[in-house]
Short mmCIF file of C-alpha atoms and ligand atoms in Angstrom, two decimals:
data_model
loop_
_atom_site.label_atom_id
_atom_site.label_comp_id
_atom_site.label_asym_id
_atom_site.label_seq_id
_atom_site.Cartn_x
_atom_site.Cartn_y
_atom_site.Cartn_z
CA MET A 1 0.00 0.00 0.00
CA SER A 2 1.47 3.39 -0.83
CA THR A 3 1.42 5.74 2.15
CA PRO A 4 1.42 9.51 1.67
CA ARG A 5 4.55 10.75 3.44
CA GLY A 6 5.53 14.07 4.89
CA PHE A 7 5.35 16.19 8.01
CA VAL A 8 2.18 16.49 10.05
CA LEU A 9 0.96 19.74 11.65
CA GLY A 10 -1.20 19.76 14.78
CA LEU A 11 -2.78 22.90 16.17
CA ASP A 12 -4.55 23.55 19.46
CA LEU A 13 -6.68 26.66 19.93
CA SER A 14 -7.27 26.58 23.68
CA THR A 15 -8.62 29.20 26.09
CA GLN A 16 -5.28 30.83 26.75
CA GLN A 17 -3.11 30.13 23.75
CA VAL A 18 -2.57 28.72 20.31
CA LYS A 19 -0.06 25.91 20.17
CA ALA A 20 1.28 24.40 16.96
CA MET A 21 3.48 21.34 16.56
CA VAL A 22 5.15 19.86 13.51
CA LEU A 23 5.83 16.11 13.63
CA ASP A 24 7.84 14.03 11.21
CA ASP A 25 6.42 11.11 9.28
CA GLU A 26 7.10 8.79 12.26
CA LEU A 27 5.11 11.17 14.51
CA VAL A 28 8.13 12.40 16.41
CA VAL A 29 7.84 16.08 17.39
CA LEU A 30 10.21 18.32 15.40
CA THR A 31 9.15 21.72 16.64
CA GLU A 32 6.56 23.42 18.81
CA VAL A 33 5.48 27.06 19.05
CA HIS A 34 3.02 28.93 21.27
CA VAL A 35 1.15 32.20 21.09
CA HIS A 36 -0.21 33.37 24.45
CA PHE A 37 -3.21 35.61 23.99
CA ASP A 38 -2.62 37.81 27.06
CA LYS A 39 1.13 38.18 26.60
CA ASP A 40 1.57 38.13 22.83
CA LEU A 41 -1.57 40.05 21.84
CA PRO A 42 -2.03 42.52 24.73
CA LYS A 43 -4.11 44.91 22.62
CA PHE A 44 -7.11 42.60 23.14
CA SER A 45 -6.82 43.03 26.96
CA THR A 46 -7.80 39.47 27.77
CA GLN A 47 -7.14 37.77 31.07
CA GLY A 48 -6.50 34.09 30.61
CA GLY A 49 -7.61 34.57 26.99
CA VAL A 50 -11.10 35.74 27.88
CA HIS A 51 -13.19 38.71 28.95
CA ILE A 52 -15.33 38.07 32.00
CA HIS A 53 -18.31 40.40 31.89
CA GLU A 54 -19.91 42.30 34.76
CA ASP A 55 -22.53 39.64 35.52
CA LYS A 56 -19.60 37.19 36.05
CA LEU A 57 -21.58 34.63 34.06
CA THR A 58 -20.90 35.91 30.55
CA VAL A 59 -17.45 34.98 29.26
CA THR A 60 -16.27 35.83 25.75
CA SER A 61 -13.16 36.04 23.58
CA PRO A 62 -12.46 38.40 20.66
CA VAL A 63 -12.70 36.36 17.49
CA LEU A 64 -10.10 38.46 15.62
CA MET A 65 -7.60 37.69 18.40
CA TRP A 66 -7.85 34.02 17.45
CA VAL A 67 -7.32 34.84 13.76
CA GLU A 68 -4.26 36.94 14.52
CA ALA A 69 -2.87 34.34 16.93
CA ILE A 70 -3.03 31.59 14.30
CA ASP A 71 -1.12 33.77 11.82
CA LEU A 72 1.46 34.54 14.50
CA ALA A 73 1.86 30.83 15.30
CA LEU A 74 2.49 30.09 11.61
CA GLU A 75 5.02 32.94 11.43
CA ARG A 76 6.80 31.47 14.46
CA LEU A 77 6.89 28.05 12.83
CA VAL A 78 8.55 29.57 9.77
CA GLN A 79 11.01 31.47 12.02
CA SER A 80 11.84 28.20 13.81
CA GLY A 81 13.24 26.97 10.51
CA VAL A 82 10.69 24.27 9.78
CA ASP A 83 9.93 23.83 6.08
CA LEU A 84 6.15 24.06 5.88
CA SER A 85 6.19 22.87 2.26
CA GLN A 86 6.94 19.41 3.73
CA VAL A 87 3.66 19.31 5.66
CA ALA A 88 1.42 16.70 4.01
CA VAL A 89 -1.58 17.06 6.30
CA LEU A 90 -2.82 19.11 9.25
CA SER A 91 -5.62 19.17 11.76
CA GLY A 92 -6.50 20.89 15.00
CA SER A 93 -8.21 20.84 18.38
CA GLY A 94 -10.31 23.70 19.67
CA GLN A 95 -11.70 24.52 23.09
CA GLN A 96 -15.12 22.90 23.07
CA HIS A 97 -18.53 24.60 22.90
CA GLY A 98 -17.44 28.16 21.85
CA SER A 99 -19.08 29.54 18.69
CA VAL A 100 -18.21 31.99 15.90
CA TYR A 101 -20.77 33.96 13.86
CA TRP A 102 -19.78 34.67 10.23
CA ARG A 103 -21.64 37.59 8.67
CA GLN A 104 -23.47 37.36 5.30
CA GLY A 105 -20.86 37.51 2.54
CA ALA A 106 -17.97 36.40 4.76
CA ARG A 107 -17.46 33.18 2.83
CA LYS A 108 -16.55 35.10 -0.30
CA THR A 109 -14.02 37.22 1.58
CA LEU A 110 -12.51 34.12 3.19
CA ARG A 111 -12.21 32.31 -0.15
CA ASN A 112 -10.53 35.29 -1.79
CA ALA A 113 -8.16 36.24 1.02
CA ALA A 114 -4.96 37.67 -0.52
CA ALA A 115 -1.60 36.60 0.88
CA SER A 116 -0.36 40.19 0.79
CA SER A 117 -2.42 41.16 3.83
CA PRO A 118 -2.69 39.30 7.16
CA LEU A 119 -5.95 37.41 7.55
CA HIS A 120 -7.11 39.34 10.62
CA LEU A 121 -7.19 42.52 8.52
CA THR A 122 -8.97 40.84 5.62
CA LEU A 123 -11.59 39.31 7.91
CA GLN A 124 -12.21 42.45 9.95
CA GLY A 125 -15.80 42.98 8.79
CA CYS A 126 -16.64 39.29 8.55
CA PHE A 127 -18.18 38.50 11.94
CA SER A 128 -21.65 39.43 13.18
CA LEU A 129 -20.32 39.22 16.76
CA ASP A 130 -16.84 40.51 17.59
CA GLU A 131 -16.89 38.93 21.06
CA VAL A 132 -18.01 35.31 21.05
CA PRO A 133 -19.11 33.02 23.88
CA VAL A 134 -16.59 30.42 25.11
CA TRP A 135 -16.92 27.29 27.25
CA MET A 136 -16.54 29.26 30.50
CA ASP A 137 -19.79 31.12 29.83
CA SER A 138 -22.63 30.09 32.13
CA SER A 139 -25.16 32.79 31.31
CA THR A 140 -27.74 30.59 29.56
CA ALA A 141 -29.69 28.98 32.41
CA THR A 142 -32.98 30.20 30.86
CA GLU A 143 -32.15 28.71 27.47
CA CYS A 144 -31.14 25.41 29.11
CA ARG A 145 -34.48 25.15 30.88
CA GLN A 146 -36.34 25.91 27.65
CA LEU A 147 -34.41 23.30 25.68
CA GLU A 148 -34.98 20.58 28.28
CA GLN A 149 -38.67 21.45 28.42
CA ALA A 150 -39.00 21.35 24.64
CA LEU A 151 -37.44 17.88 24.54
CA GLY A 152 -39.52 16.44 27.38
CA GLY A 153 -36.97 16.70 30.19
CA ALA A 154 -33.26 16.56 30.97
CA GLN A 155 -32.91 12.79 30.53
CA SER A 156 -34.75 12.80 27.17
CA LEU A 157 -32.37 15.49 25.91
CA ALA A 158 -29.40 13.50 27.24
CA ASP A 159 -30.69 10.31 25.59
CA ILE A 160 -30.52 11.99 22.19
CA THR A 161 -27.60 14.42 22.45
CA GLY A 162 -25.41 12.70 25.09
CA SER A 163 -25.81 15.42 27.73
CA ARG A 164 -28.54 17.20 29.62
CA ALA A 165 -28.65 20.94 28.88
CA TYR A 166 -25.45 22.69 29.98
CA GLU A 167 -25.00 26.45 29.97
CA ARG A 168 -21.77 26.28 27.97
CA PHE A 169 -23.14 23.91 25.31
CA THR A 170 -23.42 25.66 21.96
CA GLY A 171 -27.13 25.21 21.23
CA ASN A 172 -27.98 27.15 24.38
CA GLN A 173 -25.38 29.78 23.52
CA ILE A 174 -26.85 30.20 20.05
CA ALA A 175 -30.34 30.50 21.55
CA LYS A 176 -29.07 33.33 23.76
CA VAL A 177 -27.43 35.09 20.80
CA TYR A 178 -30.73 34.86 18.89
CA ARG A 179 -32.73 36.16 21.88
CA THR A 180 -30.30 38.98 22.71
CA TRP A 181 -29.15 40.13 19.27
CA PRO A 182 -31.78 38.96 16.73
CA ARG A 183 -30.37 41.28 14.02
CA ALA A 184 -26.86 39.90 14.39
CA TYR A 185 -28.28 36.38 14.29
CA GLU A 186 -30.22 37.13 11.12
CA ASP A 187 -27.11 38.64 9.56
CA THR A 188 -25.17 35.41 10.22
CA GLU A 189 -24.64 33.06 7.25
CA ARG A 190 -22.62 30.41 9.11
CA ILE A 191 -22.06 29.44 12.74
CA SER A 192 -18.81 27.58 13.45
CA LEU A 193 -17.49 25.90 16.56
CA VAL A 194 -14.03 27.08 17.64
CA SER A 195 -12.64 23.93 16.00
CA SER A 196 -14.43 24.28 12.66
CA PHE A 197 -13.71 28.03 12.70
CA ALA A 198 -9.95 27.39 12.97
CA ALA A 199 -10.24 24.73 10.26
CA SER A 200 -11.99 27.30 8.03
CA LEU A 201 -8.98 29.61 8.30
CA PHE A 202 -6.69 26.83 7.03
CA LEU A 203 -9.11 25.70 4.34
CA GLY A 204 -10.00 29.16 3.06
CA ASP A 205 -13.67 28.16 3.14
CA TYR A 206 -16.27 27.15 5.69
CA ALA A 207 -15.18 23.88 7.32
CA THR A 208 -17.78 21.38 8.45
CA ILE A 209 -18.32 20.52 12.10
CA ASP A 210 -17.13 17.00 13.01
CA TYR A 211 -19.33 14.50 14.89
CA SER A 212 -17.19 14.51 18.01
CA ASP A 213 -17.03 18.26 18.73
CA GLY A 214 -20.59 18.54 17.40
CA SER A 215 -21.63 16.36 20.34
CA GLY A 216 -20.90 19.25 22.71
CA MET A 217 -23.77 21.37 21.45
CA ASN A 218 -26.96 19.72 22.83
CA LEU A 219 -28.08 19.60 19.17
CA LEU A 220 -26.62 16.48 17.60
CA ASP A 221 -28.19 13.03 17.73
CA ILE A 222 -25.10 11.09 18.80
CA ARG A 223 -26.45 7.77 17.48
CA LYS A 224 -27.84 8.94 14.14
CA LYS A 225 -25.02 11.48 13.68
CA CYS A 226 -27.28 14.24 12.43
CA TRP A 227 -28.82 17.43 13.81
CA THR A 228 -31.95 16.90 15.90
CA GLN A 229 -34.58 19.13 14.32
CA ARG A 230 -36.52 19.50 17.60
CA CYS A 231 -33.40 20.81 19.34
CA LEU A 232 -32.59 23.19 16.48
CA ASP A 233 -36.15 24.51 16.49
CA ALA A 234 -36.05 25.05 20.25
CA CYS A 235 -32.88 27.15 19.95
CA ALA A 236 -33.22 29.45 16.93
CA PRO A 237 -34.75 29.66 13.43
CA ASP A 238 -32.97 28.43 10.28
CA LEU A 239 -30.28 26.84 12.38
CA ALA A 240 -29.63 23.77 10.19
CA GLU A 241 -28.74 26.06 7.33
CA LYS A 242 -26.40 28.18 9.45
CA LEU A 243 -24.63 25.15 10.95
CA GLY A 244 -24.07 23.30 7.68
CA GLU A 245 -23.34 19.59 7.33
CA LEU A 246 -21.65 17.26 9.81
CA VAL A 247 -18.74 14.94 8.97
CA PRO A 248 -16.88 12.03 10.60
CA SER A 249 -13.87 13.37 12.52
CA HIS A 250 -11.31 11.75 10.21
CA THR A 251 -12.69 13.45 7.07
CA VAL A 252 -10.25 15.12 4.69
CA LEU A 253 -11.90 18.48 4.00
CA GLY A 254 -9.63 19.52 1.13
CA PRO A 255 -6.32 21.25 0.42
CA VAL A 256 -5.05 24.30 2.33
CA SER A 257 -5.99 27.79 1.11
CA SER A 258 -3.93 29.66 -1.43
CA TYR A 259 -3.37 32.24 1.36
CA LEU A 260 -1.38 29.61 3.28
CA VAL A 261 0.46 28.42 0.19
CA GLN A 262 1.55 31.91 -0.79
CA ARG A 263 2.17 33.41 2.64
CA TYR A 264 3.84 30.52 4.47
CA GLY A 265 5.02 28.21 1.71
CA PHE A 266 2.62 25.31 2.35
CA SER A 267 2.36 22.81 -0.50
CA PRO A 268 -0.87 23.20 -2.49
CA ASN A 269 -1.33 19.44 -1.88
CA CYS A 270 -1.28 19.76 1.91
CA GLN A 271 -4.63 18.44 3.16
CA VAL A 272 -6.83 19.72 5.99
CA VAL A 273 -8.52 17.06 8.13
CA ALA A 274 -11.63 18.09 10.09
CA PHE A 275 -10.69 19.82 13.35
CA SER A 276 -12.32 18.61 16.58
CA GLY A 277 -12.70 19.57 20.26
CA ASP A 278 -9.79 19.64 22.71
CA ASN A 279 -11.15 16.75 24.79
CA PRO A 280 -11.65 14.49 21.76
CA GLY A 281 -8.18 15.67 20.72
CA SER A 282 -6.75 14.61 24.08
CA LEU A 283 -8.37 11.19 23.78
CA ALA A 284 -6.55 10.81 20.45
CA GLY A 285 -3.32 12.24 21.90
CA MET A 286 -3.45 9.70 24.74
CA ARG A 287 -4.17 6.98 22.18
CA LEU A 288 -7.01 5.57 24.22
CA GLN A 289 -8.20 2.18 23.00
CA ALA A 290 -11.42 0.24 23.39
CA GLY A 291 -11.90 -0.56 27.08
CA ASP A 292 -9.36 2.02 28.32
CA ILE A 293 -10.05 4.76 30.79
CA ALA A 294 -7.97 7.92 31.14
CA VAL A 295 -7.80 9.71 34.46
CA SER A 296 -6.31 13.17 34.57
CA LEU A 297 -5.44 14.24 38.12
CA GLY A 298 -5.12 18.01 38.22
CA THR A 299 -6.77 21.18 39.49
CA SER A 300 -9.93 19.41 38.48
CA ASP A 301 -9.92 15.66 37.87
CA THR A 302 -11.25 14.49 34.51
CA VAL A 303 -12.14 11.01 33.38
CA PHE A 304 -12.29 10.00 29.72
CA LEU A 305 -13.89 6.73 28.79
CA TRP A 306 -13.96 4.78 25.59
CA LEU A 307 -17.51 3.48 25.23
CA LYS A 308 -18.93 0.94 22.81
CA GLU A 309 -22.51 1.77 23.72
CA PRO A 310 -23.63 5.23 24.81
CA ARG A 311 -25.57 5.38 28.06
CA PRO A 312 -26.07 9.10 28.67
CA ALA A 313 -26.97 10.10 32.21
CA LEU A 314 -27.78 13.32 34.03
CA GLU A 315 -24.10 13.72 34.87
CA GLY A 316 -21.17 13.68 32.50
CA HIS A 317 -21.17 13.89 28.72
CA VAL A 318 -21.20 11.30 25.97
CA PHE A 319 -19.59 12.40 22.70
CA CYS A 320 -19.07 10.60 19.40
CA ASN A 321 -15.59 9.07 19.44
CA PRO A 322 -13.09 11.05 17.32
CA ILE A 323 -10.95 8.08 16.29
CA CYS A 324 -13.44 5.23 15.86
CA GLN A 325 -16.73 5.95 14.16
CA GLU A 326 -18.64 3.10 15.80
CA ALA A 327 -17.60 4.06 19.34
CA TYR A 328 -18.29 6.86 21.83
CA MET A 329 -16.34 8.67 24.50
CA ALA A 330 -17.51 9.97 27.84
CA LEU A 331 -16.16 12.88 29.80
CA ILE A 332 -16.74 13.34 33.52
CA CYS A 333 -15.43 16.31 35.50
CA PHE A 334 -14.73 16.37 39.26
CA LYS A 335 -14.11 19.79 40.72
CA ASN A 336 -12.72 18.83 44.16
CA ALA A 337 -9.40 17.41 43.12
CA SER A 338 -5.79 18.44 43.74
CA LEU A 339 -6.67 21.39 45.98
CA THR A 340 -8.54 19.03 48.30
CA ARG A 341 -5.66 16.52 48.18
CA GLU A 342 -3.31 19.35 49.13
CA ARG A 343 -5.57 20.51 51.97
CA VAL A 344 -5.71 17.00 53.47
CA ARG A 345 -1.95 16.62 52.94
CA ASP A 346 -1.37 19.85 54.87
CA ARG A 347 -3.71 18.90 57.72
CA CYS A 348 -3.01 15.17 58.07
CA ALA A 349 0.43 14.63 56.53
CA ALA A 350 2.48 17.61 57.72
CA GLY A 351 2.29 19.21 54.29
CA SER A 352 4.48 16.48 52.78
CA TRP A 353 3.72 14.14 49.89
CA GLU A 354 6.17 11.60 51.36
CA GLU A 355 4.15 11.57 54.58
CA PHE A 356 0.92 11.36 52.53
CA SER A 357 2.34 8.33 50.71
CA ARG A 358 3.43 6.75 53.99
CA ALA A 359 -0.16 7.12 55.30
CA LEU A 360 -1.45 5.33 52.19
CA ARG A 361 1.03 2.49 52.68
CA ALA A 362 0.21 2.26 56.40
CA THR A 363 -3.52 1.70 55.81
CA PRO A 364 -5.10 -1.33 54.10
CA PRO A 365 -7.18 -1.32 50.89
CA GLY A 366 -10.75 -0.71 52.04
CA ASN A 367 -9.55 1.44 54.96
CA GLY A 368 -11.05 -0.87 57.58
CA GLY A 369 -14.55 -0.02 56.29
CA ASN A 370 -14.22 3.75 56.66
CA ILE A 371 -15.50 5.80 53.75
CA GLY A 372 -15.22 9.56 53.12
CA PHE A 373 -16.56 12.13 50.65
CA TYR A 374 -14.61 15.40 50.48
CA PHE A 375 -16.24 18.32 48.68
CA ASP A 376 -14.63 21.58 49.81
CA THR A 377 -16.66 23.39 47.13
CA MET A 378 -19.86 22.46 45.32
CA GLU A 379 -18.96 19.36 43.32
CA ILE A 380 -20.05 18.75 39.71
CA THR A 381 -20.13 14.95 40.00
CA PRO A 382 -22.19 14.43 42.13
CA PRO A 383 -23.82 17.79 42.89
CA ALA A 384 -22.96 17.89 46.60
CA VAL A 385 -20.92 19.90 49.08
CA GLY A 386 -19.27 19.29 52.47
CA ILE A 387 -17.25 16.53 54.12
CA HIS A 388 -19.14 13.30 54.82
CA ARG A 389 -17.41 10.52 56.80
CA PHE A 390 -18.91 7.10 57.54
CA ASN A 391 -17.58 4.32 59.75
CA THR A 392 -17.79 0.62 59.01
CA ASP A 393 -21.41 0.52 60.31
CA ASP A 394 -22.42 3.30 57.89
CA GLU A 395 -22.74 5.75 60.78
CA LYS A 396 -21.79 9.36 60.15
CA VAL A 397 -18.69 10.37 62.12
CA GLU A 398 -17.02 13.75 62.65
CA ALA A 399 -13.38 12.78 62.17
CA PHE A 400 -10.95 10.04 61.18
CA ALA A 401 -7.40 9.46 62.44
CA ASP A 402 -4.92 11.26 60.14
CA ASP A 403 -3.75 8.18 58.18
CA VAL A 404 -7.34 6.96 57.78
CA GLU A 405 -8.36 10.42 56.54
CA VAL A 406 -5.65 10.37 53.84
CA ARG A 407 -6.74 6.96 52.55
CA ALA A 408 -10.44 7.84 52.83
CA LEU A 409 -9.87 10.89 50.63
CA VAL A 410 -7.94 9.05 47.92
CA GLU A 411 -10.20 5.98 47.95
CA GLY A 412 -13.28 8.22 47.97
CA GLN A 413 -12.06 10.19 44.95
CA PHE A 414 -11.31 7.02 42.97
CA LEU A 415 -14.45 5.16 44.02
CA ALA A 416 -16.44 8.18 42.81
CA LYS A 417 -14.67 7.98 39.45
CA ARG A 418 -15.51 4.30 39.12
CA VAL A 419 -19.14 4.66 40.27
CA HIS A 420 -19.85 7.56 37.93
CA ALA A 421 -17.95 6.00 35.03
CA GLU A 422 -20.04 2.85 35.44
CA GLY A 423 -23.13 5.06 35.47
CA LEU A 424 -22.15 6.12 31.94
CA GLY A 425 -21.63 2.57 30.73
CA TYR A 426 -17.98 1.84 31.67
CA ARG A 427 -17.22 -1.83 32.41
CA THR A 428 -13.81 -3.31 33.17
CA GLU A 429 -12.72 -5.60 30.36
CA PRO A 430 -9.78 -8.00 30.28
CA GLU A 431 -7.70 -5.56 28.21
CA THR A 432 -8.67 -2.41 30.16
CA ARG A 433 -5.85 -0.04 31.10
CA ILE A 434 -5.97 3.18 33.05
CA LEU A 435 -3.90 5.98 31.54
CA ALA A 436 -3.09 8.38 34.36
CA THR A 437 -1.95 11.92 33.67
CA GLY A 438 -1.67 15.24 35.51
CA GLY A 439 0.31 16.32 38.59
CA ALA A 440 -0.77 13.61 41.03
CA SER A 441 0.07 10.87 38.51
CA SER A 442 3.70 11.16 39.58
CA ASN A 443 2.80 9.71 43.04
CA LYS A 444 3.14 5.91 42.92
CA ASP A 445 1.13 5.32 46.09
CA ILE A 446 -1.82 7.33 44.79
CA LEU A 447 -1.62 5.35 41.53
CA GLN A 448 -1.61 2.08 43.52
CA VAL A 449 -4.98 3.02 45.05
CA LEU A 450 -6.24 3.88 41.56
CA ALA A 451 -5.15 0.48 40.22
CA ASP A 452 -6.70 -1.29 43.21
CA VAL A 453 -10.06 0.52 43.10
CA PHE A 454 -10.50 -0.23 39.38
CA ASN A 455 -8.64 -3.55 39.54
CA VAL A 456 -6.71 -2.75 36.36
CA PRO A 457 -3.08 -1.81 35.60
CA VAL A 458 -2.19 1.87 35.54
CA TYR A 459 0.03 3.45 32.89
CA THR A 460 1.34 6.99 32.84
CA LEU A 461 2.11 9.37 30.03
CA ASP A 462 3.11 12.97 29.64
CA THR A 463 0.11 14.74 28.24
CA ALA A 464 0.87 18.42 28.59
CA ASN A 465 0.44 18.46 24.82
CA SER A 466 -2.19 15.79 24.38
CA ALA A 467 -4.78 17.93 22.54
CA CYS A 468 -2.19 19.24 20.09
CA LEU A 469 -0.53 15.86 19.56
CA GLY A 470 -3.97 14.34 19.19
CA ALA A 471 -4.71 16.80 16.39
CA ALA A 472 -1.54 15.74 14.59
CA TYR A 473 -2.31 12.03 15.09
CA ARG A 474 -5.86 12.53 13.83
CA ALA A 475 -4.51 14.41 10.80
CA LYS A 476 -2.35 11.47 9.82
CA HIS A 477 -5.19 9.06 10.49
CA GLY A 478 -7.45 11.17 8.24
CA LEU A 479 -4.95 10.90 5.42
CA LEU A 480 -4.62 7.12 5.77
CA ALA A 481 -8.14 6.14 6.84
CA ALA A 482 -9.26 5.84 3.21
CA SER A 483 -6.74 3.02 2.75
CA GLY A 484 -8.36 1.16 5.65
CA LEU A 485 -5.75 1.85 8.37
CA SER A 486 -7.09 2.11 11.91
CA PHE A 487 -6.02 4.95 14.22
CA SER A 488 -3.96 2.63 16.41
CA ALA A 489 -2.09 1.30 13.38
CA VAL A 490 -1.36 4.85 12.27
CA VAL A 491 0.07 5.97 15.64
CA ARG A 492 2.09 2.84 16.45
CA THR A 493 5.38 4.74 15.88
CA ALA A 494 4.53 7.45 18.48
CA PRO A 495 6.27 7.19 21.90
CA PRO A 496 4.53 4.58 24.14
CA CYS A 497 3.06 5.06 27.65
CA GLN A 498 4.80 3.54 30.72
CA LEU A 499 3.43 0.83 33.02
CA ALA A 500 3.28 2.33 36.54
CA THR A 501 1.63 -0.38 38.64
CA TRP A 502 -0.58 -3.47 38.76
CA PRO A 503 -3.56 -3.91 41.10
CA SER A 504 -2.58 -5.69 44.31
CA GLN A 505 -3.92 -9.14 45.13
CA ASP A 506 -7.33 -9.35 46.83
CA SER A 507 -8.14 -5.66 46.34
CA ALA A 508 -10.80 -6.54 43.73
CA LYS A 509 -12.98 -8.24 46.36
CA VAL A 510 -12.55 -5.44 48.89
CA TYR A 511 -13.55 -2.69 46.45
CA ALA A 512 -16.39 -4.60 44.80
CA ALA A 513 -18.11 -4.69 48.19
CA MET A 514 -17.18 -1.11 48.94
CA LEU A 515 -18.56 0.24 45.65
CA GLU A 516 -22.08 -0.79 46.52
CA ARG A 517 -21.85 0.86 49.97
CA PHE A 518 -20.24 3.96 48.49
CA GLN A 519 -23.10 4.45 46.07
CA ARG A 520 -25.70 3.99 48.78
CA LEU A 521 -23.96 6.41 51.16
CA GLU A 522 -23.54 9.02 48.41
CA GLN A 523 -27.30 9.09 47.94
CA THR A 524 -27.78 10.10 51.58
CA PHE A 525 -26.39 13.61 51.04
CA VAL A 526 -26.54 14.35 47.31
CA GLY A 527 -28.89 17.23 46.59
CA PRO A 528 -31.24 17.28 43.65
CA CYS A 529 -29.61 17.94 40.28
CA ARG A 530 -29.80 21.46 38.93
CA PRO A 531 -33.39 22.58 38.31
C1 XUL B 601 -15.50 20.31 28.20
C2 XUL B 601 -15.18 21.73 28.47
C3 XUL B 601 -13.75 22.12 28.61
C4 XUL B 601 -13.24 22.84 27.39
C5 XUL B 601 -11.87 23.37 27.71
O1 XUL B 601 -16.84 20.05 28.17
O2 XUL B 601 -16.02 22.57 28.58
O3 XUL B 601 -12.95 21.00 28.89
O4 XUL B 601 -13.26 22.00 26.28
O5 XUL B 601 -11.25 23.93 26.61
#
């Protein structure tokens, strides 16, 4: 089989920066550049890449800042000495849920963009909103309620679109734009996600939304892979037309624009593969496989699941899988994560991770029947707050001994991940691996508890760049998918993850019994879900 060869370009348009990486044909990183919105483009006066409005709920970014940042990233790639004419294919990841509103006539301007002038000048009059909503926006509670009502309730909406209504999800954002600025909405010929918007800049034409990022809109039927007319109608008029078609995430959209060829020396044969969301991008960057689960342990903890069958619930999100068309992925966020681990470390382990680890080693799996739930702030999964400790007779207690407290926290956090992952359809399979990432994944004793609670081996990998790498991997997959190659076959040359630990003997039995108790105890203090 002849394989198209050449460099691969991956881009990540995140909240705070644009990152671009060029990889060689074996998927080894050759060069990496960043453009930080606040630092490199101070004229837009963003903080963390966004503007937080007076109501504290509305959060936007200037769309022209993104255009300028992408140009700057490409300039920096050229300055780094990389020969962009060698790039055979490119793709990207974008922060999920944000939306861009192209004004009537913008397509023509985009198609005809001349290389003599930077794109942000050419596109100046092309957007019906200069400031666009991003994923941090939570100003659409009214629209969420309306959408859930129109679809017959939160679970019915989740059954179709993979998630109940969330403020940041794009359908609700579009509904707010229509309600607040009907003229601007009417004057819009195309609505892009951040991902398909960035792809449009590379393509020199409107890029289609891919199934995976499209799943973060509360509009797409994740099984049928098409827009749900009832959802579109509940959000705004003529929406199908403004959103355009949907495509599988590995779709080759076409060659790069003549703007890119002339301004940066790209080959006219360089292909653009559909861009997707940053979380789908990370799943690709981590090279998750069927049965795997990825656990990112950071400021917030995030769990990614590879699902064969979608089982949407009132918590978490189910998206179409970006690297396997028949599969799905789930995303679950836990807000009380490393800050809570640090608080308990400071109080019960003299502020030392070594002491924290010693406490874990000094206490047995199952913690002698003691179970704790630690929510310093209102948790997302489950919606609950406060510290809840139970002894072996399921009686509420006020305190644990220091070592018991440390284990109760770590076990509680991992039991919650397993319980809520199972709620979304996760089942341990013989080949299941946990891929652990984030700050706390460097602590072997924490990882041992993770392996024991799930009863599967834990691997680690460096994923600071997972969304960007994932974009590059997906790009190459897009180029080769037509010849029948699977994603995992395409990325086999990329650096592998490292085995960190195996589950210890007998822990499976201990935690199987504990899971059932954990779930029951959680129900005793969880408040009702959002109205
Ligand atoms: C996912 C979400 C965030 C953004 C961050 O639902 O809102 O993870 O994608 O860029």
